[in-house]
């Protein structure tokens, strides 16, 4: 087999693999939207399920998902970005740093149900937080910490070394150099890691089912944010699992369609943020 024939065959296989990937995405998306189109109504998105009234709604689950996403990011983003800055700019290459990197890689490979069991026992029972949004958020913070840390590290490593040397040569302190030069240059990669973490949080079910519970009601307007954090709150994925377990497949496909819309919106937002930040840096 000549070199041209071998290269042509490899090109065909590569394009075929890409086509299969696109077809899988289009097929899954189309199937879910066709099956769930009957429930994609405004009332479904803005009401709460009521057995007595015969109403199916996911408004409470949408609010719970927003609570979990925002609270998890508030917890994990400073820790993940701070750890990456410390390992990349201060700690150097020593045995302890290699141990921390090995730990983050190991955390990324642990099944989510194990995180859920740990969160239920430690945060829920030992710390007395019970089944609550705060327990679920703390558990998810451990799950997405490696994702944000590794993305931030890679983004910082991609910044040219001349930027560091130039800033130090002009008399800038290390922290001034980090927050005025390195972080702005690495911001596209950091934002990408955060948005990927949001996608992981939105799609998680096993860990949240064991830690945050399955409450689906809207929060009490007079209760306050802190009170809501200590209540049980089922996200969209948890409600999807419960609907499937009750053989409510039409409702489950409706929730799946909403989740797909959220995931596609996150991916589009990631691309837009990347392009805008790259133009700004140029």
GROMACS .gro file of C-alpha atoms in nm, residues 135-268:
model
  134
  135UNK     CA    1  -2.486   1.957   5.146
  136UNK     CA    2  -2.529   1.893   4.774
  137UNK     CA    3  -2.326   2.201   4.680
  138UNK     CA    4  -2.038   2.109   4.909
  139UNK     CA    5  -2.034   1.759   4.760
  140UNK     CA    6  -2.037   1.890   4.403
  141UNK     CA    7  -1.761   2.136   4.491
  142UNK     CA    8  -1.534   1.838   4.560
  143UNK     CA    9  -1.636   1.679   4.232
  144UNK     CA   10  -1.564   1.978   4.005
  145UNK     CA   11  -1.257   2.105   4.195
  146UNK     CA   12  -1.013   1.902   3.977
  147UNK     CA   13  -1.176   2.034   3.660
  148UNK     CA   14  -1.135   2.400   3.753
  149UNK     CA   15  -0.788   2.348   3.901
  150UNK     CA   16  -0.649   2.165   3.597
  151UNK     CA   17  -0.800   2.411   3.347
  152UNK     CA   18  -0.658   2.706   3.541
  153UNK     CA   19  -0.316   2.541   3.557
  154UNK     CA   20  -0.308   2.479   3.183
  155UNK     CA   21  -0.426   2.834   3.115
  156UNK     CA   22  -0.148   2.979   3.334
  157UNK     CA   23   0.114   2.757   3.171
  158UNK     CA   24   0.005   2.880   2.828
  159UNK     CA   25   0.100   3.239   2.919
  160UNK     CA   26   0.445   3.313   2.765
  161UNK     CA   27   0.731   3.318   3.014
  162UNK     CA   28   0.847   3.651   2.872
  163UNK     CA   29   0.542   3.818   3.029
  164UNK     CA   30   0.659   3.709   3.372
  165UNK     CA   31   1.020   3.806   3.316
  166UNK     CA   32   0.924   4.144   3.169
  167UNK     CA   33   0.698   4.232   3.463
  168UNK     CA   34   0.956   4.127   3.722
  169UNK     CA   35   1.228   4.313   3.532
  170UNK     CA   36   1.022   4.632   3.551
  171UNK     CA   37   1.006   4.602   3.930
  172UNK     CA   38   0.656   4.455   3.969
  173UNK     CA   39   0.591   4.231   4.267
  174UNK     CA   40   0.492   3.873   4.200
  175UNK     CA   41   0.130   3.917   4.310
  176UNK     CA   42   0.095   4.236   4.106
  177UNK     CA   43   0.228   4.048   3.803
  178UNK     CA   44  -0.017   3.762   3.863
  179UNK     CA   45  -0.336   3.965   3.898
  180UNK     CA   46  -0.258   4.227   3.633
  181UNK     CA   47  -0.089   4.014   3.364
  182UNK     CA   48  -0.119   3.639   3.416
  183UNK     CA   49  -0.484   3.616   3.523
  184UNK     CA   50  -0.617   3.843   3.242
  185UNK     CA   51  -0.418   3.645   2.985
  186UNK     CA   52  -0.535   3.313   3.131
  187UNK     CA   53  -0.896   3.423   3.176
  188UNK     CA   54  -1.030   3.245   2.862
  189UNK     CA   55  -0.906   2.910   2.993
  190UNK     CA   56  -1.032   2.980   3.345
  191UNK     CA   57  -1.379   3.078   3.220
  192UNK     CA   58  -1.387   2.765   3.004
  193UNK     CA   59  -1.312   2.550   3.309
  194UNK     CA   60  -1.586   2.722   3.511
  195UNK     CA   61  -1.845   2.677   3.235
  196UNK     CA   62  -1.749   2.312   3.193
  197UNK     CA   63  -1.795   2.275   3.567
  198UNK     CA   64  -2.143   2.426   3.533
  199UNK     CA   65  -2.226   2.161   3.274
  200UNK     CA   66  -2.104   1.889   3.510
  201UNK     CA   67  -2.312   2.032   3.796
  202UNK     CA   68  -2.629   2.061   3.587
  203UNK     CA   69  -2.596   1.702   3.465
  204UNK     CA   70  -2.523   1.541   3.802
  205UNK     CA   71  -2.789   1.325   3.964
  206UNK     CA   72  -2.648   1.041   4.180
  207UNK     CA   73  -2.453   1.260   4.422
  208UNK     CA   74  -2.735   1.512   4.455
  209UNK     CA   75  -2.999   1.246   4.511
  210UNK     CA   76  -2.799   1.125   4.814
  211UNK     CA   77  -2.719   1.471   4.953
  212UNK     CA   78  -2.966   1.739   4.841
  213UNK     CA   79  -3.278   1.524   4.842
  214UNK     CA   80  -3.574   1.551   4.604
  215UNK     CA   81  -3.781   1.851   4.715
  216UNK     CA   82  -3.959   2.014   4.421
  217UNK     CA   83  -4.147   2.308   4.575
  218UNK     CA   84  -4.065   2.671   4.509
  219UNK     CA   85  -3.883   2.848   4.795
  220UNK     CA   86  -4.083   3.041   5.050
  221UNK     CA   87  -4.050   3.413   4.961
  222UNK     CA   88  -4.020   3.504   5.328
  223UNK     CA   89  -3.768   3.235   5.418
  224UNK     CA   90  -3.455   3.400   5.283
  225UNK     CA   91  -3.157   3.256   5.096
  226UNK     CA   92  -2.989   3.103   5.403
  227UNK     CA   93  -3.307   2.925   5.504
  228UNK     CA   94  -3.347   2.785   5.152
  229UNK     CA   95  -2.989   2.655   5.151
  230UNK     CA   96  -3.071   2.431   5.448
  231UNK     CA   97  -3.380   2.280   5.282
  232UNK     CA   98  -3.406   1.977   5.057
  233UNK     CA   99  -3.394   2.067   4.689
  234UNK     CA  100  -3.421   1.829   4.394
  235UNK     CA  101  -3.258   1.949   4.071
  236UNK     CA  102  -3.377   1.878   3.718
  237UNK     CA  103  -3.170   1.561   3.689
  238UNK     CA  104  -3.303   1.425   4.018
  239UNK     CA  105  -3.659   1.493   3.904
  240UNK     CA  106  -3.580   1.323   3.574
  241UNK     CA  107  -3.469   1.010   3.759
  242UNK     CA  108  -3.779   1.013   3.980
  243UNK     CA  109  -4.006   1.052   3.679
  244UNK     CA  110  -3.842   0.756   3.507
  245UNK     CA  111  -3.871   0.544   3.823
  246UNK     CA  112  -4.246   0.622   3.832
  247UNK     CA  113  -4.285   0.533   3.461
  248UNK     CA  114  -4.373   0.898   3.380
  249UNK     CA  115  -4.174   0.882   3.059
  250UNK     CA  116  -4.346   1.179   2.896
  251UNK     CA  117  -4.252   1.404   3.187
  252UNK     CA  118  -3.899   1.258   3.190
  253UNK     CA  119  -3.847   1.339   2.822
  254UNK     CA  120  -3.981   1.690   2.879
  255UNK     CA  121  -3.721   1.744   3.154
  256UNK     CA  122  -3.452   1.588   2.933
  257UNK     CA  123  -3.536   1.838   2.658
  258UNK     CA  124  -3.497   2.126   2.904
  259UNK     CA  125  -3.163   1.986   3.021
  260UNK     CA  126  -3.042   1.956   2.662
  261UNK     CA  127  -3.134   2.320   2.602
  262UNK     CA  128  -2.934   2.421   2.909
  263UNK     CA  129  -2.630   2.215   2.803
  264UNK     CA  130  -2.639   2.354   2.448
  265UNK     CA  131  -2.669   2.707   2.587
  266UNK     CA  132  -2.366   2.648   2.811
  267UNK     CA  133  -2.160   2.523   2.517
  268UNK     CA  134  -2.262   2.820   2.302
   0.00000   0.00000   0.00000
